[in-house]
GROMACS .gro file of C-alpha atoms in nm:
model
  475
    1MET     CA    1  -2.303  12.558   1.720
    2SER     CA    2  -2.291  12.484   2.089
    3SER     CA    3  -2.668  12.462   2.098
    4GLU     CA    4  -2.654  12.206   1.824
    5ILE     CA    5  -2.395  12.007   2.019
    6ARG     CA    6  -2.609  12.023   2.323
    7THR     CA    7  -2.894  11.899   2.120
    8VAL     CA    8  -2.686  11.610   1.977
    9ARG     CA    9  -2.527  11.484   2.300
   10PRO     CA   10  -2.849  11.353   2.454
   11VAL     CA   11  -2.916  11.171   2.134
   12LEU     CA   12  -2.567  11.019   2.135
   13ARG     CA   13  -2.601  10.912   2.494
   14ALA     CA   14  -2.927  10.744   2.420
   15ALA     CA   15  -2.774  10.568   2.119
   16VAL     CA   16  -2.471  10.446   2.317
   17SER     CA   17  -2.696  10.321   2.593
   18ALA     CA   18  -2.904  10.135   2.340
   19VAL     CA   19  -2.596   9.976   2.185
   20VAL     CA   20  -2.459   9.871   2.526
   21LEU     CA   21  -2.795   9.727   2.619
   22ALA     CA   22  -2.815   9.537   2.290
   23VAL     CA   23  -2.463   9.395   2.334
   24ALA     CA   24  -2.546   9.287   2.685
   25VAL     CA   25  -2.861   9.112   2.567
   26LEU     CA   26  -2.678   8.941   2.287
   27ALA     CA   27  -2.398   8.830   2.519
   28GLY     CA   28  -2.653   8.684   2.759
   29LEU     CA   29  -2.819   8.487   2.484
   30ALA     CA   30  -2.491   8.356   2.337
   31ALA     CA   31  -2.349   8.223   2.661
   32PRO     CA   32  -2.582   7.918   2.691
   33ALA     CA   33  -2.533   7.832   2.324
   34LEU     CA   34  -2.155   7.827   2.357
   35ALA     CA   35  -2.173   7.618   2.669
   36ALA     CA   36  -2.388   7.348   2.502
   37PRO     CA   37  -2.119   7.188   2.274
   38ALA     CA   38  -1.870   7.168   2.554
   39HIS     CA   39  -2.126   7.001   2.774
   40ALA     CA   40  -2.213   6.755   2.494
   41ALA     CA   41  -1.848   6.664   2.435
   42SER     CA   42  -1.789   6.603   2.800
   43SER     CA   43  -2.105   6.392   2.814
   44GLN     CA   44  -1.988   6.174   2.519
   45ALA     CA   45  -1.644   6.124   2.673
   46ALA     CA   46  -1.805   6.027   2.997
   47SER     CA   47  -2.032   5.784   2.811
   48ALA     CA   48  -1.736   5.626   2.631
   49GLN     CA   49  -1.552   5.590   2.959
   50VAL     CA   50  -1.857   5.421   3.110
   51THR     CA   51  -1.886   5.182   2.813
   52ALA     CA   52  -1.517   5.094   2.826
   53GLY     CA   53  -1.537   5.053   3.196
   54GLN     CA   54  -1.836   4.827   3.162
   55ALA     CA   55  -1.658   4.606   2.900
   56ALA     CA   56  -1.346   4.589   3.112
   57SER     CA   57  -1.546   4.497   3.416
   58LEU     CA   58  -1.730   4.211   3.241
   59PRO     CA   59  -1.596   3.860   3.322
   60ALA     CA   60  -1.398   3.678   3.047
   61ASP     CA   61  -1.569   3.382   2.872
   62THR     CA   62  -1.425   3.038   2.939
   63VAL     CA   63  -1.323   2.791   2.670
   64GLY     CA   64  -1.617   2.577   2.773
   65GLN     CA   65  -1.859   2.863   2.724
   66ILE     CA   66  -1.719   2.946   2.381
   67ALA     CA   67  -1.724   2.580   2.276
   68LYS     CA   68  -2.081   2.536   2.397
   69GLY     CA   69  -2.185   2.845   2.202
   70LEU     CA   70  -2.025   2.710   1.884
   71LEU     CA   71  -2.195   2.371   1.914
   72GLY     CA   72  -2.514   2.516   1.772
   73SER     CA   73  -2.385   2.829   1.601
   74ARG     CA   74  -2.103   2.930   1.369
   75LEU     CA   75  -2.042   3.264   1.543
   76TYR     CA   76  -1.959   3.343   1.904
   77VAL     CA   77  -1.907   3.698   2.031
   78THR     CA   78  -1.719   3.699   2.361
   79THR     CA   79  -1.878   3.896   2.642
   80ASP     CA   80  -1.573   4.115   2.701
   81SER     CA   81  -1.500   4.186   2.336
   82GLY     CA   82  -1.713   4.501   2.322
   83ALA     CA   83  -1.791   4.425   1.959
   84ASN     CA   84  -2.042   4.653   1.793
   85LEU     CA   85  -2.243   4.379   1.623
   86SER     CA   86  -2.618   4.403   1.638
   87ALA     CA   87  -2.835   4.094   1.662
   88ALA     CA   88  -2.921   4.139   1.295
   89ASP     CA   89  -2.553   4.168   1.200
   90GLN     CA   90  -2.470   3.852   1.394
   91GLN     CA   91  -2.752   3.662   1.227
   92GLN     CA   92  -2.631   3.777   0.886
   93VAL     CA   93  -2.279   3.649   0.962
   94ARG     CA   94  -2.415   3.317   1.089
   95SER     CA   95  -2.627   3.272   0.779
   96ALA     CA   96  -2.330   3.345   0.553
   97LEU     CA   97  -2.104   3.100   0.740
   98ASP     CA   98  -2.379   2.836   0.733
   99GLY     CA   99  -2.354   2.842   0.354
  100ASP     CA  100  -1.981   2.768   0.358
  101HIS     CA  101  -2.027   2.393   0.391
  102ASP     CA  102  -1.689   2.278   0.262
  103ALA     CA  103  -1.474   2.523   0.458
  104ASP     CA  104  -1.700   2.455   0.761
  105ILE     CA  105  -1.604   2.771   0.950
  106ARG     CA  106  -1.667   2.870   1.312
  107ALA     CA  107  -1.574   3.223   1.420
  108VAL     CA  108  -1.502   3.385   1.757
  109VAL     CA  109  -1.500   3.763   1.811
  110VAL     CA  110  -1.245   3.854   2.078
  111ARG     CA  111  -1.107   4.164   2.255
  112ASN     CA  112  -0.881   4.398   2.065
  113ASP     CA  113  -0.583   4.347   2.296
  114VAL     CA  114  -0.533   3.969   2.260
  115SER     CA  115  -0.211   3.828   2.113
  116GLY     CA  116  -0.148   3.575   1.839
  117PRO     CA  117  -0.031   3.294   2.069
  118GLN     CA  118  -0.338   3.351   2.287
  119VAL     CA  119  -0.565   3.319   1.985
  120GLY     CA  120  -0.390   3.002   1.866
  121GLN     CA  121  -0.417   2.827   2.203
  122MET     CA  122  -0.781   2.933   2.247
  123LEU     CA  123  -0.885   2.809   1.903
  124LYS     CA  124  -0.717   2.473   1.951
  125ALA     CA  125  -0.883   2.422   2.286
  126VAL     CA  126  -1.226   2.530   2.158
  127ALA     CA  127  -1.200   2.307   1.850
  128ASN     CA  128  -1.108   2.017   2.075
  129ARG     CA  129  -1.413   2.077   2.289
  130VAL     CA  130  -1.656   2.130   1.997
  131GLY     CA  131  -1.542   1.819   1.811
  132LYS     CA  132  -1.666   1.927   1.469
  133GLY     CA  133  -1.584   2.186   1.206
  134GLN     CA  134  -1.289   2.218   0.971
  135THR     CA  135  -1.185   2.581   1.019
  136TYR     CA  136  -1.182   2.805   1.328
  137VAL     CA  137  -1.108   3.178   1.311
  138ALA     CA  138  -1.076   3.453   1.567
  139ILE     CA  139  -1.118   3.822   1.490
  140THR     CA  140  -1.086   4.126   1.714
  141ALA     CA  141  -1.390   4.338   1.791
  142ASP     CA  142  -1.262   4.622   1.575
  143GLY     CA  143  -1.210   4.383   1.281
  144THR     CA  144  -0.845   4.479   1.235
  145ARG     CA  145  -0.680   4.151   1.331
  146MET     CA  146  -0.770   3.796   1.232
  147GLY     CA  147  -0.620   3.446   1.251
  148GLY     CA  148  -0.729   3.083   1.241
  149ILE     CA  149  -0.666   2.709   1.234
  150SER     CA  150  -0.788   2.470   0.968
  151LYS     CA  151  -0.776   2.114   0.842
  152LYS     CA  152  -0.873   2.220   0.494
  153LEU     CA  153  -0.636   2.518   0.453
  154ASP     CA  154  -0.266   2.534   0.528
  155THR     CA  155  -0.092   2.816   0.712
  156ASN     CA  156  -0.002   3.010   0.399
  157GLU     CA  157  -0.355   2.987   0.262
  158ILE     CA  158  -0.508   3.110   0.587
  159ASN     CA  159  -0.269   3.404   0.597
  160GLN     CA  160  -0.345   3.488   0.233
  161LEU     CA  161  -0.719   3.498   0.301
  162VAL     CA  162  -0.662   3.710   0.609
  163THR     CA  163  -0.459   3.954   0.401
  164ARG     CA  164  -0.721   3.971   0.125
  165THR     CA  165  -0.994   4.063   0.375
  166ASP     CA  166  -0.782   4.320   0.559
  167GLY     CA  167  -0.942   4.665   0.582
  168SER     CA  168  -1.303   4.547   0.580
  169PRO     CA  169  -1.533   4.613   0.877
  170LEU     CA  170  -1.594   4.331   1.123
  171LYS     CA  171  -1.916   4.192   0.974
  172GLN     CA  172  -1.804   4.224   0.612
  173ARG     CA  173  -1.464   4.076   0.689
  174LEU     CA  174  -1.612   3.762   0.843
  175ILE     CA  175  -1.850   3.712   0.552
  176GLN     CA  176  -1.578   3.782   0.296
  177PHE     CA  177  -1.336   3.545   0.468
  178GLY     CA  178  -1.599   3.269   0.464
  179ASN     CA  179  -1.666   3.317   0.092
  180LEU     CA  180  -1.296   3.316   0.004
  181ALA     CA  181  -1.225   3.014   0.224
  182GLU     CA  182  -1.512   2.820   0.067
  183LYS     CA  183  -1.386   2.896  -0.283
  184LYS     CA  184  -1.029   2.803  -0.189
  185VAL     CA  185  -1.139   2.469  -0.040
  186ASP     CA  186  -1.355   2.393  -0.344
  187ASP     CA  187  -1.072   2.480  -0.583
  188LYS     CA  188  -0.835   2.253  -0.391
  189ALA     CA  189  -1.090   1.974  -0.400
  190LYS     CA  190  -1.134   2.010  -0.775
  191SER     CA  191  -0.759   2.023  -0.828
  192GLY     CA  192  -0.716   1.720  -0.607
  193ALA     CA  193  -0.988   1.538  -0.798
  194VAL     CA  194  -0.817   1.615  -1.129
  195VAL     CA  195  -0.485   1.494  -0.990
  196GLY     CA  196  -0.662   1.189  -0.850
  197TYR     CA  197  -0.818   1.109  -1.187
  198VAL     CA  198  -0.480   1.151  -1.355
  199VAL     CA  199  -0.315   0.926  -1.099
  200ILE     CA  200  -0.591   0.669  -1.135
  201GLY     CA  201  -0.555   0.684  -1.512
  202VAL     CA  202  -0.181   0.636  -1.488
  203LEU     CA  203  -0.227   0.350  -1.244
  204ILE     CA  204  -0.479   0.186  -1.475
  205VAL     CA  205  -0.237   0.213  -1.766
  206ILE     CA  206   0.045   0.073  -1.553
  207ALA     CA  207  -0.179  -0.205  -1.421
  208ALA     CA  208  -0.288  -0.290  -1.774
  209ALA     CA  209   0.072  -0.296  -1.892
  210VAL     CA  210   0.184  -0.509  -1.598
  211THR     CA  211  -0.112  -0.742  -1.645
  212SER     CA  212  -0.032  -0.774  -2.012
  213VAL     CA  213   0.332  -0.850  -1.938
  214VAL     CA  214   0.235  -1.103  -1.670
  215LEU     CA  215  -0.019  -1.272  -1.896
  216VAL     CA  216   0.226  -1.287  -2.185
  217ALA     CA  217   0.500  -1.420  -1.956
  218ARG     CA  218   0.262  -1.676  -1.808
  219LYS     CA  219   0.147  -1.784  -2.152
  220ARG     CA  220   0.505  -1.826  -2.269
  221ARG     CA  221   0.595  -2.016  -1.954
  222ARG     CA  222   0.302  -2.251  -1.999
  223GLU     CA  223   0.390  -2.305  -2.363
  224ARG     CA  224   0.750  -2.378  -2.263
  225HIS     CA  225   0.635  -2.618  -1.991
  226ALA     CA  226   0.400  -2.786  -2.236
  227ARG     CA  227   0.687  -2.845  -2.479
  228GLN     CA  228   0.904  -2.977  -2.197
  229MET     CA  229   0.626  -3.205  -2.081
  230ALA     CA  230   0.581  -3.338  -2.433
  231ASP     CA  231   0.956  -3.412  -2.455
  232LEU     CA  232   0.953  -3.575  -2.112
  233LYS     CA  233   0.652  -3.790  -2.193
  234GLN     CA  234   0.813  -3.908  -2.512
  235GLY     CA  235   1.130  -4.007  -2.325
  236VAL     CA  236   0.938  -4.190  -2.054
  237GLN     CA  237   0.729  -4.376  -2.311
  238GLU     CA  238   1.052  -4.495  -2.472
  239ASP     CA  239   1.159  -4.644  -2.136
  240VAL     CA  240   0.819  -4.809  -2.085
  241THR     CA  241   0.818  -4.950  -2.438
  242LEU     CA  242   1.170  -5.090  -2.396
  243LEU     CA  243   1.072  -5.272  -2.076
  244GLY     CA  244   0.763  -5.413  -2.246
  245GLU     CA  245   0.972  -5.541  -2.537
  246ASP     CA  246   1.219  -5.701  -2.295
  247ILE     CA  247   0.935  -5.880  -2.115
  248ALA     CA  248   0.782  -5.995  -2.445
  249ARG     CA  249   1.112  -6.137  -2.567
  250LEU     CA  250   1.138  -6.358  -2.262
  251ASP     CA  251   0.784  -6.487  -2.326
  252LEU     CA  252   0.750  -6.711  -2.021
  253ASN     CA  253   0.438  -6.918  -1.972
  254VAL     CA  254   0.348  -6.840  -1.616
  255MET     CA  255   0.086  -7.113  -1.629
  256ASP     CA  256   0.350  -7.381  -1.687
  257PRO     CA  257   0.338  -7.606  -1.377
  258GLY     CA  258   0.704  -7.687  -1.428
  259LEU     CA  259   0.808  -7.322  -1.392
  260ASP     CA  260   0.995  -7.243  -1.073
  261PRO     CA  261   0.760  -7.056  -0.837
  262ASP     CA  262   1.020  -6.788  -0.756
  263THR     CA  263   1.089  -6.735  -1.125
  264ARG     CA  264   0.716  -6.711  -1.193
  265ALA     CA  265   0.676  -6.460  -0.907
  266ASP     CA  266   0.958  -6.236  -1.029
  267TYR     CA  267   0.830  -6.249  -1.385
  268GLU     CA  268   0.479  -6.160  -1.274
  269ARG     CA  269   0.620  -5.872  -1.067
  270ALA     CA  270   0.802  -5.747  -1.376
  271MET     CA  271   0.481  -5.759  -1.583
  272ASN     CA  272   0.281  -5.587  -1.310
  273SER     CA  273   0.543  -5.312  -1.287
  274TYR     CA  274   0.523  -5.264  -1.663
  275ASP     CA  275   0.143  -5.235  -1.652
  276LYS     CA  276   0.168  -4.990  -1.364
  277ALA     CA  277   0.426  -4.777  -1.547
  278LYS     CA  278   0.222  -4.776  -1.868
  279THR     CA  279  -0.097  -4.667  -1.689
  280ALA     CA  280   0.084  -4.396  -1.492
  281THR     CA  281   0.238  -4.261  -1.814
  282GLU     CA  282  -0.100  -4.233  -1.981
  283ARG     CA  283  -0.242  -4.043  -1.681
  284ALA     CA  284   0.056  -3.813  -1.626
  285GLN     CA  285  -0.024  -3.441  -1.656
  286LYS     CA  286   0.290  -3.284  -1.511
  287PRO     CA  287   0.656  -3.377  -1.462
  288GLN     CA  288   0.600  -3.477  -1.099
  289ASP     CA  289   0.368  -3.754  -1.218
  290MET     CA  290   0.658  -3.921  -1.396
  291GLN     CA  291   0.828  -4.013  -1.068
  292ALA     CA  292   0.573  -4.291  -1.014
  293VAL     CA  293   0.638  -4.417  -1.368
  294THR     CA  294   1.015  -4.452  -1.334
  295THR     CA  295   0.980  -4.599  -0.983
  296ALA     CA  296   0.768  -4.877  -1.137
  297LEU     CA  297   1.017  -4.914  -1.426
  298GLU     CA  298   1.304  -4.959  -1.180
  299ASP     CA  299   1.108  -5.238  -1.010
  300GLY     CA  300   1.034  -5.403  -1.345
  301ARG     CA  301   1.399  -5.384  -1.455
  302TYR     CA  302   1.521  -5.548  -1.136
  303TYR     CA  303   1.267  -5.829  -1.150
  304MET     CA  304   1.353  -5.896  -1.514
  305THR     CA  305   1.720  -5.923  -1.413
  306ALA     CA  306   1.623  -6.158  -1.127
  307THR     CA  307   1.407  -6.368  -1.360
  308ARG     CA  308   1.690  -6.414  -1.611
  309ALA     CA  309   1.932  -6.508  -1.334
  310ARG     CA  310   1.691  -6.773  -1.202
  311LEU     CA  311   1.634  -6.910  -1.552
  312ALA     CA  312   2.012  -6.929  -1.604
  313GLY     CA  313   2.059  -7.101  -1.273
  314GLU     CA  314   2.264  -6.811  -1.143
  315PRO     CA  315   2.234  -6.638  -0.803
  316VAL     CA  316   1.983  -6.357  -0.791
  317PRO     CA  317   2.189  -6.037  -0.803
  318GLU     CA  318   2.197  -5.789  -0.516
  319ARG     CA  319   1.943  -5.511  -0.556
  320ARG     CA  320   2.147  -5.202  -0.639
  321PRO     CA  321   2.060  -4.861  -0.782
  322PRO     CA  322   2.001  -4.847  -1.157
  323CYS     CA  323   2.289  -4.777  -1.390
  324PHE     CA  324   2.358  -4.404  -1.358
  325PHE     CA  325   2.452  -4.360  -1.723
  326ASN     CA  326   2.136  -4.523  -1.854
  327PRO     CA  327   1.862  -4.646  -1.614
  328GLN     CA  328   1.722  -4.854  -1.904
  329HIS     CA  329   2.016  -5.087  -1.848
  330GLY     CA  330   1.868  -5.206  -1.521
  331PRO     CA  331   2.050  -5.254  -1.186
  332SER     CA  332   2.414  -5.152  -1.152
  333VAL     CA  333   2.683  -5.408  -1.067
  334GLN     CA  334   2.953  -5.181  -0.928
  335ASP     CA  335   3.053  -4.818  -0.864
  336VAL     CA  336   3.306  -4.643  -1.087
  337THR     CA  337   3.472  -4.306  -1.073
  338TRP     CA  338   3.349  -4.075  -1.344
  339ALA     CA  339   3.347  -3.703  -1.419
  340PRO     CA  340   3.123  -3.514  -1.663
  341PRO     CA  341   3.301  -3.291  -1.915
  342GLY     CA  342   3.465  -3.011  -1.716
  343GLY     CA  343   3.321  -3.147  -1.391
  344VAL     CA  344   3.447  -3.302  -1.070
  345ALA     CA  345   3.505  -3.681  -1.048
  346ARG     CA  346   3.257  -3.875  -0.835
  347SER     CA  347   3.160  -4.239  -0.773
  348VAL     CA  348   2.854  -4.354  -0.966
  349PRO     CA  349   2.673  -4.689  -1.000
  350ALA     CA  350   2.710  -4.851  -1.341
  351CYS     CA  351   2.598  -5.164  -1.524
  352ALA     CA  352   2.865  -5.414  -1.634
  353ALA     CA  353   2.898  -5.273  -1.988
  354ASP     CA  354   2.923  -4.909  -1.882
  355ALA     CA  355   3.157  -4.989  -1.593
  356ARG     CA  356   3.391  -5.168  -1.834
  357ALA     CA  357   3.379  -4.874  -2.076
  358VAL     CA  358   3.464  -4.621  -1.806
  359LEU     CA  359   3.743  -4.832  -1.656
  360GLU     CA  360   3.894  -4.883  -2.001
  361GLY     CA  361   3.883  -4.509  -2.073
  362GLY     CA  362   3.590  -4.526  -2.311
  363ASP     CA  363   3.254  -4.353  -2.312
  364PRO     CA  364   2.957  -4.512  -2.140
  365ASP     CA  365   2.624  -4.558  -2.317
  366VAL     CA  366   2.449  -4.247  -2.185
  367ARG     CA  367   2.068  -4.218  -2.189
  368MET     CA  368   1.991  -3.943  -2.439
  369VAL     CA  369   1.641  -3.801  -2.400
  370PRO     CA  370   1.431  -3.576  -2.627
  371TYR     CA  371   1.499  -3.206  -2.573
  372GLY     CA  372   1.349  -2.968  -2.826
  373ASP     CA  373   1.463  -3.074  -3.170
  374ALA     CA  374   1.766  -3.265  -3.036
  375ARG     CA  375   1.866  -3.507  -2.762
  376ARG     CA  376   2.070  -3.458  -2.447
  377PRO     CA  377   2.186  -3.665  -2.151
  378TYR     CA  378   1.891  -3.682  -1.912
  379TRP     CA  379   2.089  -3.496  -1.644
  380ASP     CA  380   2.129  -3.197  -1.878
  381ALA     CA  381   1.776  -3.193  -2.023
  382GLY     CA  382   1.625  -2.940  -1.785
  383PRO     CA  383   1.422  -2.949  -1.463
  384ALA     CA  384   1.138  -3.147  -1.619
  385TYR     CA  385   1.357  -3.457  -1.599
  386ALA     CA  386   1.421  -3.424  -1.226
  387PRO     CA  387   1.118  -3.638  -1.124
  388TYR     CA  388   1.214  -3.882  -1.400
  389ALA     CA  389   1.557  -3.934  -1.242
  390GLY     CA  390   1.419  -3.922  -0.888
  391GLY     CA  391   1.179  -4.207  -0.951
  392TYR     CA  392   1.456  -4.442  -1.067
  393TYR     CA  393   1.654  -4.380  -0.747
  394TYR     CA  394   1.355  -4.347  -0.515
  395GLY     CA  395   1.439  -4.661  -0.317
  396TYR     CA  396   1.808  -4.570  -0.280
  397GLY     CA  397   1.802  -4.228  -0.123
  398GLY     CA  398   1.611  -4.052  -0.398
  399PHE     CA  399   1.717  -3.695  -0.455
  400ASP     CA  400   1.972  -3.706  -0.173
  401LEU     CA  401   2.165  -3.969  -0.368
  402LEU     CA  402   2.111  -3.795  -0.701
  403SER     CA  403   2.234  -3.458  -0.576
  404GLY     CA  404   2.575  -3.617  -0.522
  405LEU     CA  405   2.571  -3.823  -0.840
  406LEU     CA  406   2.466  -3.525  -1.054
  407LEU     CA  407   2.707  -3.277  -0.896
  408GLY     CA  408   2.821  -3.029  -1.162
  409THR     CA  409   2.532  -3.105  -1.401
  410ALA     CA  410   2.232  -2.884  -1.475
  411LEU     CA  411   1.997  -3.117  -1.289
  412GLY     CA  412   2.237  -3.153  -0.998
  413SER     CA  413   2.267  -2.777  -0.948
  414MET     CA  414   1.889  -2.751  -0.912
  415MET     CA  415   1.874  -3.040  -0.669
  416GLY     CA  416   2.156  -2.892  -0.464
  417GLY     CA  417   1.956  -2.568  -0.442
  418GLY     CA  418   1.666  -2.736  -0.265
  419PHE     CA  419   1.464  -2.833  -0.568
  420GLY     CA  420   1.114  -2.938  -0.461
  421TRP     CA  421   0.834  -3.116  -0.636
  422GLY     CA  422   0.510  -3.046  -0.451
  423GLY     CA  423   0.389  -2.717  -0.598
  424GLY     CA  424   0.747  -2.618  -0.673
  425TYR     CA  425   0.900  -2.527  -1.004
  426TYR     CA  426   0.610  -2.656  -1.210
  427GLY     CA  427   0.336  -2.610  -0.953
  428ASP     CA  428   0.175  -2.310  -1.126
  429GLY     CA  429   0.256  -2.392  -1.486
  430PHE     CA  430   0.088  -2.726  -1.476
  431GLY     CA  431  -0.159  -2.683  -1.194
  432GLY     CA  432  -0.876   1.111   1.070
  433ASP     CA  433  -1.078   1.381   1.007
  434GLY     CA  434  -1.242   1.392   1.350
  435PHE     CA  435  -1.071   1.564   1.634
  436GLY     CA  436  -1.128   1.288   1.889
  437GLY     CA  437  -0.901   1.216   2.178
  438GLY     CA  438  -0.575   1.032   2.218
  439ASP     CA  439  -0.295   1.072   1.970
  440GLY     CA  440  -0.519   1.203   1.694
  441GLY     CA  441  -0.661   1.490   1.904
  442PHE     CA  442  -0.530   1.822   2.026
  443GLY     CA  443  -0.398   1.692   2.357
  444GLY     CA  444  -0.534   1.903   2.643
  445ASP     CA  445  -0.673   2.252   2.636
  446GLY     CA  446  -0.400   2.469   2.500
  447GLY     CA  447  -0.194   2.173   2.371
  448ASP     CA  448  -0.008   2.151   2.043
  449VAL     CA  449  -0.192   2.166   1.712
  450GLY     CA  450  -0.279   1.807   1.621
  451GLY     CA  451  -0.503   1.603   1.399
  452GLY     CA  452  -0.397   1.781   1.082
  453TRP     CA  453  -0.457   2.142   1.191
  454ASP     CA  454  -0.261   2.430   1.038
  455PHE     CA  455  -0.248   2.757   1.229
  456GLY     CA  456  -0.237   3.083   1.040
  457SER     CA  457  -0.151   3.367   1.276
  458GLY     CA  458  -0.273   3.616   1.018
  459ASP     CA  459  -0.283   3.971   1.158
  460PHE     CA  460  -0.184   3.850   1.506
  461GLY     CA  461   0.174   3.763   1.412
  462GLY     CA  462   0.394   3.509   1.591
  463GLY     CA  463   0.537   3.486   1.936
  464GLY     CA  464   0.508   3.270   2.242
  465GLY     CA  465   0.275   3.274   2.532
  466ASP     CA  466  -0.059   3.124   2.627
  467TRP     CA  467  -0.417   3.237   2.580
  468GLY     CA  468  -0.431   3.289   2.953
  469GLY     CA  469  -0.674   3.153   3.209
  470ASN     CA  470  -0.783   3.502   3.308
  471ASP     CA  471  -0.906   3.579   2.957
  472PHE     CA  472  -1.086   3.263   2.847
  473GLY     CA  473  -1.036   3.015   3.127
  474GLY     CA  474  -1.024   2.637   3.113
  475PHE     CA  475  -0.646   2.610   3.057
   0.00000   0.00000   0.00000
């Protein structure tokens, strides 16, 4: 038994030694392998620290540099942003933004630690320097925060687009934002066009209605004036005819050598006045033309009165205004106090017969003129008869005299209100996006949003503060 043990022990020792040797060998081989991952991790950390240190040590881009970069490109990646965008990625973003013609976007990639107010001031200043483009956006290098200013999108719309693109990587988020902004701008343009067409349609309908009303009103006014002119012309022709009949009844032979020269002269003046009045009546086209007719009739009436006085051997009467009640009666002989029905008493010139009637409490022989299907006193026959009356009193103060004589009458109220004849009552019826400088621009670098820009802070949030001269410069 002991011999067997003795025989076994050497074998055991050899086996233990072999095991120990094998463990030692294995431990020696494993040590380098275990050390490798730790060395790799420390190397990566060191590399990251170097990269971060390099980005932090890079100088910040100025507003001028960013603006110059965006003059010929729609994407600018700031030097200190540390953005992980390859040249191919940047070109893909630029190509996508180039296709967004209506939104007209320019994008700036910035550091991750910038604030909303800084972004807003930077974008305003850059847009002012660039002088073109409708939308400017800024996005952090990690793609997590985004904001912008726009002339085509309001603040709420910018923030909505920012929210819809949230969560996408940097490159995809810029491209997606551009696509959404382009669609939003196009939709607004179409909606605006529809509204514009509707407004134009409504305006056309309104214009047509107004034009129709104006044309109808003008037609009615002209028809009314035509009827009034016809009435007036009829009344004036009655006065002309009456003077002609009066001259014919006298039937003087102006060629008679025994006729008194003064009588002949007055009679010839009366006939000339009649001819003048008749011709003027035939040529009259509007109420104002009738003033010349009645001025000539007043002359003819006076010279007929003077002729009769000379033939009767009586003194030639004083030249006075025509009889107010009826100018056909010729010159007045005295003034009497008279008041129209319900009116104020005033002194008016009257012929002998009408003066006697008024003084005795009777009614004077009033000139009744055509008015529609009836007749009215000429002072109540409407504005068409104003030139008719004015011509009779032209040499005696004209309308100034008549405004007092006709006080309280329809014609008098119009004369008192400054009634005019030349082209008066009957005149017509018978006859930016650019930014620029100054007030429309942004002000200075970092000034207030101007020129129609809306700022959407997006992921950056609100708050005060400036972009900071140390970050972008030029402020």
